[in-house]
Short mmCIF file of C-alpha atoms in Angstrom, two decimals:
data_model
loop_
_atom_site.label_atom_id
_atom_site.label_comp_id
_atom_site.label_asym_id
_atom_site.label_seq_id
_atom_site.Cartn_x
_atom_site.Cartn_y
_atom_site.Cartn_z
CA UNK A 404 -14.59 -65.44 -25.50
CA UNK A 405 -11.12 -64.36 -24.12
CA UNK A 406 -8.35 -67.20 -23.92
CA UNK A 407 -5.29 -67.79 -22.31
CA UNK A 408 -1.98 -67.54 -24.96
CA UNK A 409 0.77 -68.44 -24.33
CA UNK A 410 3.92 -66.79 -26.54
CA UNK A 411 7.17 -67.53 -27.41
CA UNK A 412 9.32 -64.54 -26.12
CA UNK A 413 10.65 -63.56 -29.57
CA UNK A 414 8.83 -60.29 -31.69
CA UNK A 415 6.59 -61.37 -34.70
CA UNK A 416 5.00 -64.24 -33.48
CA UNK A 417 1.88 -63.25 -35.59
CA UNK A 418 2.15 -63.65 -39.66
CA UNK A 419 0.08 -60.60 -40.23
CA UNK A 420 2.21 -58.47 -37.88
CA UNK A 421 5.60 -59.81 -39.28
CA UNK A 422 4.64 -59.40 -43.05
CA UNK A 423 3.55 -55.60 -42.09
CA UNK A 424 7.13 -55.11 -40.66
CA UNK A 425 8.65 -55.99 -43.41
CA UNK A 426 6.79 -54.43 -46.23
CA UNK A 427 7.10 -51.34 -43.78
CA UNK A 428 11.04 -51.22 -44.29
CA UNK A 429 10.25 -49.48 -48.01
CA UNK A 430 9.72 -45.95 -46.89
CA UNK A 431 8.68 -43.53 -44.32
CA UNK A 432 5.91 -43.69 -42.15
CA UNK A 433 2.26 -43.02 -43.38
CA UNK A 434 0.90 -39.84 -42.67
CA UNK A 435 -0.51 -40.00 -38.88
CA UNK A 436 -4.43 -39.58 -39.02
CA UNK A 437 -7.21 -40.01 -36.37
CA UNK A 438 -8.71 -43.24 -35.79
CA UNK A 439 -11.98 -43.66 -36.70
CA UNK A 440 -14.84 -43.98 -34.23
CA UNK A 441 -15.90 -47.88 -33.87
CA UNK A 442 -19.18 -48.98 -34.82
CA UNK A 443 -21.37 -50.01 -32.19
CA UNK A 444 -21.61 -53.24 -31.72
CA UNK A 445 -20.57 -55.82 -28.53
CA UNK A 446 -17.72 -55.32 -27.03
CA UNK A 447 -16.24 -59.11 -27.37
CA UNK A 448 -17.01 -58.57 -31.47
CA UNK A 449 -14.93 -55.59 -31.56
CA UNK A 450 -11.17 -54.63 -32.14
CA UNK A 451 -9.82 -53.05 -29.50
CA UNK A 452 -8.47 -49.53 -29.84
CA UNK A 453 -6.47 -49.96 -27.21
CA UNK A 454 -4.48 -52.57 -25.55
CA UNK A 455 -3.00 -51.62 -22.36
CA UNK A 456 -0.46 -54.44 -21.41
CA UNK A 457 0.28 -55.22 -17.46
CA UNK A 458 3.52 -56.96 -17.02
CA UNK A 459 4.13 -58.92 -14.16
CA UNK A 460 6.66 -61.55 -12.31
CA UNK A 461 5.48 -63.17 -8.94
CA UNK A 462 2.48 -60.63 -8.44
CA UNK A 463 0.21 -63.03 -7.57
CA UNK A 464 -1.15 -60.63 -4.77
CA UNK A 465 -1.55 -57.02 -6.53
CA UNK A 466 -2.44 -58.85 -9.99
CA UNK A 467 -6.33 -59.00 -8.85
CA UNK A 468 -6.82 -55.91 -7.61
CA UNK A 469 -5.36 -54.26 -10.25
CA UNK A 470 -6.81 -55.64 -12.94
CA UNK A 471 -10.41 -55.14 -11.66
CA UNK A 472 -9.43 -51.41 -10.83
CA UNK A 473 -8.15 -51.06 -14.46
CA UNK A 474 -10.88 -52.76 -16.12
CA UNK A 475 -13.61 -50.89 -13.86
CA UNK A 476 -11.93 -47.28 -14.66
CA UNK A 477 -11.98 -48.17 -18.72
CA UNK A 478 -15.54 -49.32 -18.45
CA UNK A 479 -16.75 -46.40 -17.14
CA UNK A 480 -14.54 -44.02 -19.04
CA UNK A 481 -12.98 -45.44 -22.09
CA UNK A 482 -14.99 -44.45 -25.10
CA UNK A 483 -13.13 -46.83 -27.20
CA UNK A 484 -13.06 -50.86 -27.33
CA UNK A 485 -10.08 -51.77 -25.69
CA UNK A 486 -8.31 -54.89 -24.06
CA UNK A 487 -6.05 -55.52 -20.84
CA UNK A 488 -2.85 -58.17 -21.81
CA UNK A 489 -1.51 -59.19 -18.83
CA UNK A 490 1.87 -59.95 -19.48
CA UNK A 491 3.73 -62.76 -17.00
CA UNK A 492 7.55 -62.93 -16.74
CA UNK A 493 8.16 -66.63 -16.39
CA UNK A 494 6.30 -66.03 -12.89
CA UNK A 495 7.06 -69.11 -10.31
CA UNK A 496 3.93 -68.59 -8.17
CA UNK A 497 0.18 -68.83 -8.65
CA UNK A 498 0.57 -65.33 -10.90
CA UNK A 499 -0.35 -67.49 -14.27
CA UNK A 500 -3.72 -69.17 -12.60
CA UNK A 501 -4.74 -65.66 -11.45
CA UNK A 502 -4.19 -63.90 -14.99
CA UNK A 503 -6.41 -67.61 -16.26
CA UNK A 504 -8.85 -66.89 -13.94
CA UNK A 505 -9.50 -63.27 -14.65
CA UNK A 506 -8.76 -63.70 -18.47
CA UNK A 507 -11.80 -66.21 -18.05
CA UNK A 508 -13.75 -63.62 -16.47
CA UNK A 509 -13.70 -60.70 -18.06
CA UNK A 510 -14.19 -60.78 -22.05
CA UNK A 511 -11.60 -57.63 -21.81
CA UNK A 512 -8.60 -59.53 -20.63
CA UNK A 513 -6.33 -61.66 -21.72
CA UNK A 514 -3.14 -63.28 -20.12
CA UNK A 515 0.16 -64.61 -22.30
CA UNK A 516 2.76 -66.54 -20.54
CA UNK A 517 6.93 -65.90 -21.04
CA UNK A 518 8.82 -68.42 -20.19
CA UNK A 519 11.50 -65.40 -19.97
CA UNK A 520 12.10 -62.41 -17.30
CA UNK A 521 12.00 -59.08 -18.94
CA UNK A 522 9.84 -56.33 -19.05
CA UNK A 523 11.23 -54.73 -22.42
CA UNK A 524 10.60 -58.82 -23.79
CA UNK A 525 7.19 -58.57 -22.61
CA UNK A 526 6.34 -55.34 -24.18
CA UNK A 527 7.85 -56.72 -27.40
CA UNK A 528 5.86 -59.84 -27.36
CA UNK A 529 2.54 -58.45 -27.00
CA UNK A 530 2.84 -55.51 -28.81
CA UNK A 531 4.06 -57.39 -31.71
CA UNK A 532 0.99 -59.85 -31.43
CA UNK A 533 -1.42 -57.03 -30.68
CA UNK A 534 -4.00 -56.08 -33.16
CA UNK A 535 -5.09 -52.71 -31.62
CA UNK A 536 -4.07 -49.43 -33.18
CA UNK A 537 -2.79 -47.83 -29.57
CA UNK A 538 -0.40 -49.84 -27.76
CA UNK A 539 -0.03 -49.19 -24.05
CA UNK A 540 1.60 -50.56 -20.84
CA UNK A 541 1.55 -49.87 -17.25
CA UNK A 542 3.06 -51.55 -14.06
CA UNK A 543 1.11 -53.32 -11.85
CA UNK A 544 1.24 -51.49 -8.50
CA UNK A 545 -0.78 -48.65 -10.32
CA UNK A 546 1.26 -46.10 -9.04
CA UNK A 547 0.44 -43.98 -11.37
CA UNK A 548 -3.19 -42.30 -11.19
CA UNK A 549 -5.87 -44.07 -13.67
CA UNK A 550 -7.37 -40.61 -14.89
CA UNK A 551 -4.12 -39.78 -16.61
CA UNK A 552 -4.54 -42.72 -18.76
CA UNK A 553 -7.10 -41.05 -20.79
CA UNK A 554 -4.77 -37.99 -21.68
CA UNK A 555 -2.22 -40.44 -22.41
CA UNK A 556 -3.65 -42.18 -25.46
CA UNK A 557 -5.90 -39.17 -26.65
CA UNK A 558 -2.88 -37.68 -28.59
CA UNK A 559 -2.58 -40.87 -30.45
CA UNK A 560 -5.66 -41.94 -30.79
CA UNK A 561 -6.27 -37.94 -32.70
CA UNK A 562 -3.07 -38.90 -34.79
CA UNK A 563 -1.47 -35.63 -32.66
CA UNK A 564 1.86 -37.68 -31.14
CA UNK A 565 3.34 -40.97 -31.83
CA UNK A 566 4.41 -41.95 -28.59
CA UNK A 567 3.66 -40.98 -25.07
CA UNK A 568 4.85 -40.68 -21.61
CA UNK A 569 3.75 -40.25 -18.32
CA UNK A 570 6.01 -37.84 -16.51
CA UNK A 571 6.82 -38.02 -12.89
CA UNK A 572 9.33 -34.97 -13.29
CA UNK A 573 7.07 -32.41 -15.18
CA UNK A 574 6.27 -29.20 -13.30
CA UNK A 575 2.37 -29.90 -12.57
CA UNK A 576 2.96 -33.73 -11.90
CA UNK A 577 2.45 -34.68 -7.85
CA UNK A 578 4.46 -37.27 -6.44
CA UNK A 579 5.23 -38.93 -3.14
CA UNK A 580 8.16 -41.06 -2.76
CA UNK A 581 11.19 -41.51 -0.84
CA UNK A 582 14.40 -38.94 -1.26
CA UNK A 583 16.63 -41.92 -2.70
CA UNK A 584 14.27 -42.74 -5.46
CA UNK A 585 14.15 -39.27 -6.46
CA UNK A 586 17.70 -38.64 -6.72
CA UNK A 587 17.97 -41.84 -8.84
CA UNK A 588 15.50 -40.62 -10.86
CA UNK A 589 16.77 -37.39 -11.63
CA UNK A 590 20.28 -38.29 -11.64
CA UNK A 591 19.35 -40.60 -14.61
CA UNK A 592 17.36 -38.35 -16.72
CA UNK A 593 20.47 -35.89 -16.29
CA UNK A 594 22.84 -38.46 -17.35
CA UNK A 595 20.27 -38.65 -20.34
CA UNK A 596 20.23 -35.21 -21.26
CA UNK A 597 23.98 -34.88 -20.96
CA UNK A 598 25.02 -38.13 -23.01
CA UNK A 599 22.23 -38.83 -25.74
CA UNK A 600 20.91 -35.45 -25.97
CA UNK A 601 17.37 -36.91 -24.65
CA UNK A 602 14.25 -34.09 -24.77
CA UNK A 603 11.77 -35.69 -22.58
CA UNK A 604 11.44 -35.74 -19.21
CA UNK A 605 10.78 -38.97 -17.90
CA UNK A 606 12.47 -42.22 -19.31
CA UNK A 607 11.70 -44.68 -16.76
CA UNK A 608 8.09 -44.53 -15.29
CA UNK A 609 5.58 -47.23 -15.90
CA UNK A 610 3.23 -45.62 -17.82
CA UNK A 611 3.94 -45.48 -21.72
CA UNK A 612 1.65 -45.46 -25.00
CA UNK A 613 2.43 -45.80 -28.41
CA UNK A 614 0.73 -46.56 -31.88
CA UNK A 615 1.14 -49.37 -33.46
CA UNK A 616 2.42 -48.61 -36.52
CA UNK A 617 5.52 -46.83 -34.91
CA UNK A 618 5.76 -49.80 -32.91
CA UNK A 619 6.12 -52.11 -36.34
CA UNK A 620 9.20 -49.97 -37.01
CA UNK A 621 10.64 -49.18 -33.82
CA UNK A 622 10.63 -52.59 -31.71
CA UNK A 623 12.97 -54.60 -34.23
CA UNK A 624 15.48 -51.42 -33.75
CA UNK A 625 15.19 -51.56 -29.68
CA UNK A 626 18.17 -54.48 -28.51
CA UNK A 627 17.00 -54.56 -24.49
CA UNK A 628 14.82 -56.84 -23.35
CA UNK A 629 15.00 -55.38 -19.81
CA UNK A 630 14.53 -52.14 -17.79
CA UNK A 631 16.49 -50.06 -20.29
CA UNK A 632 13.72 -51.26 -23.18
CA UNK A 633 12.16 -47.89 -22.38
CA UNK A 634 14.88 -45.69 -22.88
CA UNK A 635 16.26 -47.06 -26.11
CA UNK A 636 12.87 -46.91 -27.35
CA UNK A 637 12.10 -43.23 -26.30
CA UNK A 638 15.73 -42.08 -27.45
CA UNK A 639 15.35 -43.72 -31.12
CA UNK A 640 12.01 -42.21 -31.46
CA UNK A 641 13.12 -38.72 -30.55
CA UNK A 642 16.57 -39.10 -32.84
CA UNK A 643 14.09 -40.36 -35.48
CA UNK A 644 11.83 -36.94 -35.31
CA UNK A 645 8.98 -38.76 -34.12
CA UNK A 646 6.27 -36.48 -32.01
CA UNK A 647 6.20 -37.79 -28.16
CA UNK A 648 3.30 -36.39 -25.84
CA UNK A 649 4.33 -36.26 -22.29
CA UNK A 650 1.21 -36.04 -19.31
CA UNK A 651 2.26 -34.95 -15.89
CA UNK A 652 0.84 -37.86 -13.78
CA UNK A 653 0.17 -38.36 -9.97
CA UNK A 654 2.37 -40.62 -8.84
CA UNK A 655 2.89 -42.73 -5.28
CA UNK A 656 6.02 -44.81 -4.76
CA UNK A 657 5.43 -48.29 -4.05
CA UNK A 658 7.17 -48.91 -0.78
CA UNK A 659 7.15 -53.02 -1.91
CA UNK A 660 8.04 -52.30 -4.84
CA UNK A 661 10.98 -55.47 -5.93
CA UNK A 662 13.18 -53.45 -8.35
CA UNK A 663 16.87 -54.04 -7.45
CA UNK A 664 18.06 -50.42 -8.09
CA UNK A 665 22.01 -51.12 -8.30
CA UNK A 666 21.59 -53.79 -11.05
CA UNK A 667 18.83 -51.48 -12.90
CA UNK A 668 21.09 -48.75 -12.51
CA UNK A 669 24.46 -50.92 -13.77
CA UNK A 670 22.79 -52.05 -16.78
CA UNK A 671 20.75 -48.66 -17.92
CA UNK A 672 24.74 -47.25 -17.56
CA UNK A 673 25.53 -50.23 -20.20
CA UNK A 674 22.80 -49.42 -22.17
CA UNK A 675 23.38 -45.86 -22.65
CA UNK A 676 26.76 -46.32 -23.42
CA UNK A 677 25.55 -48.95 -25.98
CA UNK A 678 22.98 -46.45 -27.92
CA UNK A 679 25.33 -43.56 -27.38
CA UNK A 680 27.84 -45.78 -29.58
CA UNK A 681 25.37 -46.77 -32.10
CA UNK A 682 24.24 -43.34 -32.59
CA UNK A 683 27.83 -41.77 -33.12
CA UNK A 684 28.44 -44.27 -36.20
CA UNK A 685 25.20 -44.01 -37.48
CA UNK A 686 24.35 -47.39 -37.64
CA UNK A 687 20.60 -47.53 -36.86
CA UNK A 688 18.22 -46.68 -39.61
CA UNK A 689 16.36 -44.41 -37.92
CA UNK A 690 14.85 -42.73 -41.54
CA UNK A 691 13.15 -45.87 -41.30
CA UNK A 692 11.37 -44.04 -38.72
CA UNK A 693 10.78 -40.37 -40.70
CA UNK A 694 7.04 -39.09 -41.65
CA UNK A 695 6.39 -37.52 -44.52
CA UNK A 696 6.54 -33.84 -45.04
CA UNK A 697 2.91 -32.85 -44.89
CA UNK A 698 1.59 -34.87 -41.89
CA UNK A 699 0.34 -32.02 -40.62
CA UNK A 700 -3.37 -31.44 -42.23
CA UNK A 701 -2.10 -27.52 -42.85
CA UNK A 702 0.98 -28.61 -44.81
CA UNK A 703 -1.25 -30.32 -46.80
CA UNK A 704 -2.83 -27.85 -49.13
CA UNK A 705 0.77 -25.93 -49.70
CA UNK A 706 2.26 -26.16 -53.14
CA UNK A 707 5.32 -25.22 -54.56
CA UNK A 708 7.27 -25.86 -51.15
CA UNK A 709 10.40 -28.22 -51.88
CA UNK A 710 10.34 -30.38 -48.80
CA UNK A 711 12.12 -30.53 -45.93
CA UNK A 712 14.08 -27.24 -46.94
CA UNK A 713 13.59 -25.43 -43.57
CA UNK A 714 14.75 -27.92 -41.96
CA UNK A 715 17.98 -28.15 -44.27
CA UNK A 716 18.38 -24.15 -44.15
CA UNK A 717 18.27 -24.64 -39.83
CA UNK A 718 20.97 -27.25 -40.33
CA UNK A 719 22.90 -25.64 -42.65
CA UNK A 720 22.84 -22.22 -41.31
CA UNK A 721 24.25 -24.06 -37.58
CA UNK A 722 26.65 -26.07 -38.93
CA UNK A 723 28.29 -23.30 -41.39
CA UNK A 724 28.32 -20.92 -38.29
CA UNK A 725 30.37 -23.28 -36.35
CA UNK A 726 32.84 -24.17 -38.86
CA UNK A 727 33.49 -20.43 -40.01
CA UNK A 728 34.57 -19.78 -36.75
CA UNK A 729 36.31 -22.86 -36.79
CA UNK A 730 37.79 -22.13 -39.67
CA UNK A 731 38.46 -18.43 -38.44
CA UNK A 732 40.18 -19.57 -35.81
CA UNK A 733 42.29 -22.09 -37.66
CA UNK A 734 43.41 -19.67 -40.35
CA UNK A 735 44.51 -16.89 -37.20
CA UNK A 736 46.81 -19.80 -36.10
CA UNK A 737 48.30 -20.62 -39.16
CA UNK A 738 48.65 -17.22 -40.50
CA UNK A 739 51.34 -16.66 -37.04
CA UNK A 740 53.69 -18.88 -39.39
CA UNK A 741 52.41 -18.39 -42.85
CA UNK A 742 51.36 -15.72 -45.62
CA UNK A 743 47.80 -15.24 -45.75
CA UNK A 744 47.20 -16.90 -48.99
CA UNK A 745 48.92 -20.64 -47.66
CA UNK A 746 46.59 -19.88 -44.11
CA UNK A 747 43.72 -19.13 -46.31
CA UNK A 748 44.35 -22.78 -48.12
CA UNK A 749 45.11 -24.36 -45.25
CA UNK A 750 41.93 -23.43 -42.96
CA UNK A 751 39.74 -23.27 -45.91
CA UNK A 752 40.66 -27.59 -46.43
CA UNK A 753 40.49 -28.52 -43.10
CA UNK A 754 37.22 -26.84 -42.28
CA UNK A 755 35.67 -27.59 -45.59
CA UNK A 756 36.20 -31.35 -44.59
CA UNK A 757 34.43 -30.88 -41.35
CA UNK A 758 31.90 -29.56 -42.67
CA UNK A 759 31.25 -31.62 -45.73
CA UNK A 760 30.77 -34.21 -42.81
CA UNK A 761 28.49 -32.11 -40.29
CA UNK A 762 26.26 -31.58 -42.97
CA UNK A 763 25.96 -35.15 -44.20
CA UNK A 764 24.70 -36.11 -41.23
CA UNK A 765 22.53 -33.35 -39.53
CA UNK A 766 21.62 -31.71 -42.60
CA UNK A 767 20.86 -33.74 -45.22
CA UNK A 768 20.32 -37.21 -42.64
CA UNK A 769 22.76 -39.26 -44.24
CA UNK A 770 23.69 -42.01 -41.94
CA UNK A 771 26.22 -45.10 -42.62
CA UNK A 772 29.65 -45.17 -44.42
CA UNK A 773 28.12 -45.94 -47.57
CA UNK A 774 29.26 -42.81 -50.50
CA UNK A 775 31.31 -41.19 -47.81
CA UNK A 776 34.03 -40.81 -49.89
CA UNK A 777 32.26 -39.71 -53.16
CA UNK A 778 30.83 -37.06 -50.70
CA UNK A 779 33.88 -35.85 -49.46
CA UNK A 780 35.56 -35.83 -53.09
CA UNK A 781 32.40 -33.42 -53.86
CA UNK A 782 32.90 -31.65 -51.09
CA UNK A 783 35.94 -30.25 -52.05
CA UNK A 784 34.66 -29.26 -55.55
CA UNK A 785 32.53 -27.05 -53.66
CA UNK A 786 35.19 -25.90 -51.15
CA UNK A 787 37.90 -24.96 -54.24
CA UNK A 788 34.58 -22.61 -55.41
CA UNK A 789 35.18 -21.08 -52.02
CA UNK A 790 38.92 -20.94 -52.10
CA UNK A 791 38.84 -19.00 -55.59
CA UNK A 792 36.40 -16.84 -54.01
CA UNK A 793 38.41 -16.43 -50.81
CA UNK A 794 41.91 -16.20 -52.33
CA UNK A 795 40.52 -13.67 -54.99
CA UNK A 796 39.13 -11.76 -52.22
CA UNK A 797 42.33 -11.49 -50.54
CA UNK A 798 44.33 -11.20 -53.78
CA UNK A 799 42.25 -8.16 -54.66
CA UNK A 800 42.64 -6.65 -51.21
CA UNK A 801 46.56 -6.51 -51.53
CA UNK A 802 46.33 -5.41 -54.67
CA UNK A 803 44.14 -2.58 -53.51
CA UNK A 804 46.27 -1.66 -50.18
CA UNK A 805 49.64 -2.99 -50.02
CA UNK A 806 49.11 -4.50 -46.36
CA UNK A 807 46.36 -4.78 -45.02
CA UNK A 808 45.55 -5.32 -41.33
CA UNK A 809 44.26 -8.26 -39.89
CA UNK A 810 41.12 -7.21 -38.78
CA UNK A 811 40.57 -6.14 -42.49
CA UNK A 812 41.91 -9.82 -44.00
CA UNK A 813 39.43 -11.33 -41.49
CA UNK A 814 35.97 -8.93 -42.69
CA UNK A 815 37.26 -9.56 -46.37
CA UNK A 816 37.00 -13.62 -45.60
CA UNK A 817 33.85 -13.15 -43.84
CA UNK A 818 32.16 -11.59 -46.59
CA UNK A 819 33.65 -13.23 -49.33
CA UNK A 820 32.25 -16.68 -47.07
CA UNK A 821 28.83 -15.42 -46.61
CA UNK A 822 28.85 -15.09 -50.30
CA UNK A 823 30.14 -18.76 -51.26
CA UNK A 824 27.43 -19.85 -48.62
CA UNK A 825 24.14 -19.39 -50.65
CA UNK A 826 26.12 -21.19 -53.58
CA UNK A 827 27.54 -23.76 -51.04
CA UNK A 828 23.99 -24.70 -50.11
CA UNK A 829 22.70 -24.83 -53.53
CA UNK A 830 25.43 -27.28 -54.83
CA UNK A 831 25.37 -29.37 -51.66
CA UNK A 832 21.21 -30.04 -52.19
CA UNK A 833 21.12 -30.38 -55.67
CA UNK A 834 24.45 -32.01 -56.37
CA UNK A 835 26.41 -33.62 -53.24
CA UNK A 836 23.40 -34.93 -51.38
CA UNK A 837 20.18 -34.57 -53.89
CA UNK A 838 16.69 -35.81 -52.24
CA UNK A 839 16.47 -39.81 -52.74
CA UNK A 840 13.39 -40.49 -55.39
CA UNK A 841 12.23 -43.34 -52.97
CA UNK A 842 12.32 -41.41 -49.75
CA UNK A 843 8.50 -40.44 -50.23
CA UNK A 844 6.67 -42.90 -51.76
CA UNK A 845 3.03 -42.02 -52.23
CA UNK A 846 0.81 -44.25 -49.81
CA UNK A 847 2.52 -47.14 -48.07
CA UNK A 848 -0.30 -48.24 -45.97
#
């Protein structure tokens, strides 16, 4: 029943899955929901709930092996339907007549031939193609242990997690390899953490799920074709809010394993550097990416609960604490040459700028260039509310005491601030950046 494809290495080389992609550009994501149990009926009449994908490039000894392991373990402990893709890289050995052979033998498995290297390509081919719900891959030395697979995909098949991970650097996990590899490892992840901010553990092991859906949106965003596919893809998702499951795993280096780690490492550098960049200027539409408010069943029933206003309070309330003392700061310096009033002024612009900005972007998610400037001119609507308040403040306190100390001056502006806050928030929400109509729409699937 199972044939041999072969694919041209480009994403959407299925109608269906390209017209979904598109249509899937009008809003956020639907609300994540558990699959539904399968009916029973033969396995080669079913969909698959899963496809795990097994990309490979001159394995034409380990391919065998590891398919029959793979397909054995889901037989026996897979409750869903599911399908193995194996995946070769423009292979130059017998790897394609192997993948035939066992795609010919098993109504489970299917091979599709690249006629380009890449292991970020190959995850981008068949997971565009696939029709299966869960999208998975892992490499083909099965380093990883087969019973985390399970706990893998279970988060996404429940409609718990979007994405998720196998981690090789979680506390529980249990690995064996060499000293270099783990330093390499590490190193990277740190280098992660440091530059792009990144939350999970584990970019780069072999051993990734994802559903479908989130792969519609997220795979035309993802520029690598190579090694670093992973990490774009993981960073974009966690930028974009989305929920990512990680499973400690039991891992075993392969000691054959063919990964040149000085060019991996060179281009993961670039590639970091490249998202990094792209992030800074906002120019990925990652709201492409948001869910609703409400995916969670318990948000469901709530009424009367304007959305996404916690989140907008956390934001606000961090970025107005660092640009009071910013602007604390600032108006301490200034006021060594100046009156108070003209330091006031002065601190009062500069900060209100700064923060007319911060909050565009992590409060309120407004990414791009586009009505920068009509922001900014708002902006300082609302920042000449908190100058009159300010400069009354301190008007009222000379008036009341001649010359006041500047420990006073400063408690005087702090309250007077905390006081043009609460309005400050209002007007920015309602006025500045108000909620877009579209950003919700009802039921997109």
């Amino acid at each position: 029943m199972t044939t041999t494809d072969s694919l041209r290495s480009g994403p959407g080389t299925d109608g269906r899955r390209s017209a979904n992609r598109g249509d899937g550009h009008r809003g956020p994501l639907p609300v994540r929901e558990h699959l539904p149990a399968r009916q029973t009926a033969s396995a080669a009449s079913r969909v698959p709930v899963l496809d795990v994908v097994v990309p490979v490039h001159n394995e034409e000894k380990d391919l065998r092996p590891c398919v029959l392991r793979l397909h054995d373990h889901l037989s026996r402990t897979f409750p869903y339907a599911f399908r193995i893709t194996v995946a070769d890289n423009a292979s130059t050995d017998s790897t394609p007549a192997v993948a035939a052979t066992l795609a010919a033998e098993l109504a489970e498995v299917r091979s599709v031939r690249l006629e380009e290297k890449g292991r970020g390509r190959a995850l981008r081919t068949v997971w565009s193609d696939s029709d299966a719900p869960v999208l998975a891959y892992m490499d083909v030395d099965l380093s990883t242990d087969l019973n985390a697979l399970l706990p893998l995909v279970a988060p996404l098949i429940s409609g718990h997690s979007d994405l998720a991970i196998g981690s090789r650097l979680a506390r529980s996990a249990r690995v064996v390899r060499g000293s270099k590899r783990e330093f390499i490892s590490r190193a990277y992840n740190l280098i992660l953490r440091s530059s792009l901010a990144a939350g999970f553990s584990d970019a780069q092991c072999g051993f990734k799920a994802i559903r479908s859906e989130v792969a519609e949106r997220l795979l035309p965003m993802v520029e690598d074709s190579g090694w670093f596919f992973d990490t774009e893809l993981l960073v974009l998702a966690e930028r974009a809010g989305l929920r990512i499951h990680e499973v400690p795993v039991d891992w075993i280096d392969d000691p054959d394993s063919t990964v040149h780690l000085v060019r991996t490492a060179t281009e993961d550098l670039k590639g970091v550097w490249r998202v990094g960049r792209a992030l800074a200027v906002g120019a990925l539409p990652l709201d492409r990416l948001a869910r609703p408010f409400g995916d969670d069943p318990r948000d469901r029933a709530l009424t009367g609960v304007e959305r996404g206003l916690a989140r907008q309070l956390i934001g606000f309330c961090a970025v107005g604490a660092l640009s009071t003392l910013f602007y604390l700061v600032l108006y301490s310096l200034l006021r060594l040459g100046v009156g108070p009033q003209l330091a006031n002024g002065g601190a009062l612009l500069v900060s209100a700028v700064a923060n007319t900005a911060a909050n565009r972007r992590l409060t309120f998610g407004v990414r791009g260039r586009s009505g920068a400037v009509r922001h900014q001119a708002q902006g300082l609507v609302v920042f000449a509310i908190g100058l009159a308040l300010t400069s009354g403040s301190l008007a009222a306190l000379g008036a009341a005491t001649g010359s006041p100390s500047h420990s006073t001056e400063l408690a005087v502006l702090i309250t007077a601030n905390l006081a043009a806050t609460v309005l400050r928030f209002l007007l920015l929400r309602a006025w500045v950046f108000p909620a877009r109509a579209c950003s919700e729409p009802e039921d997109l699937r």
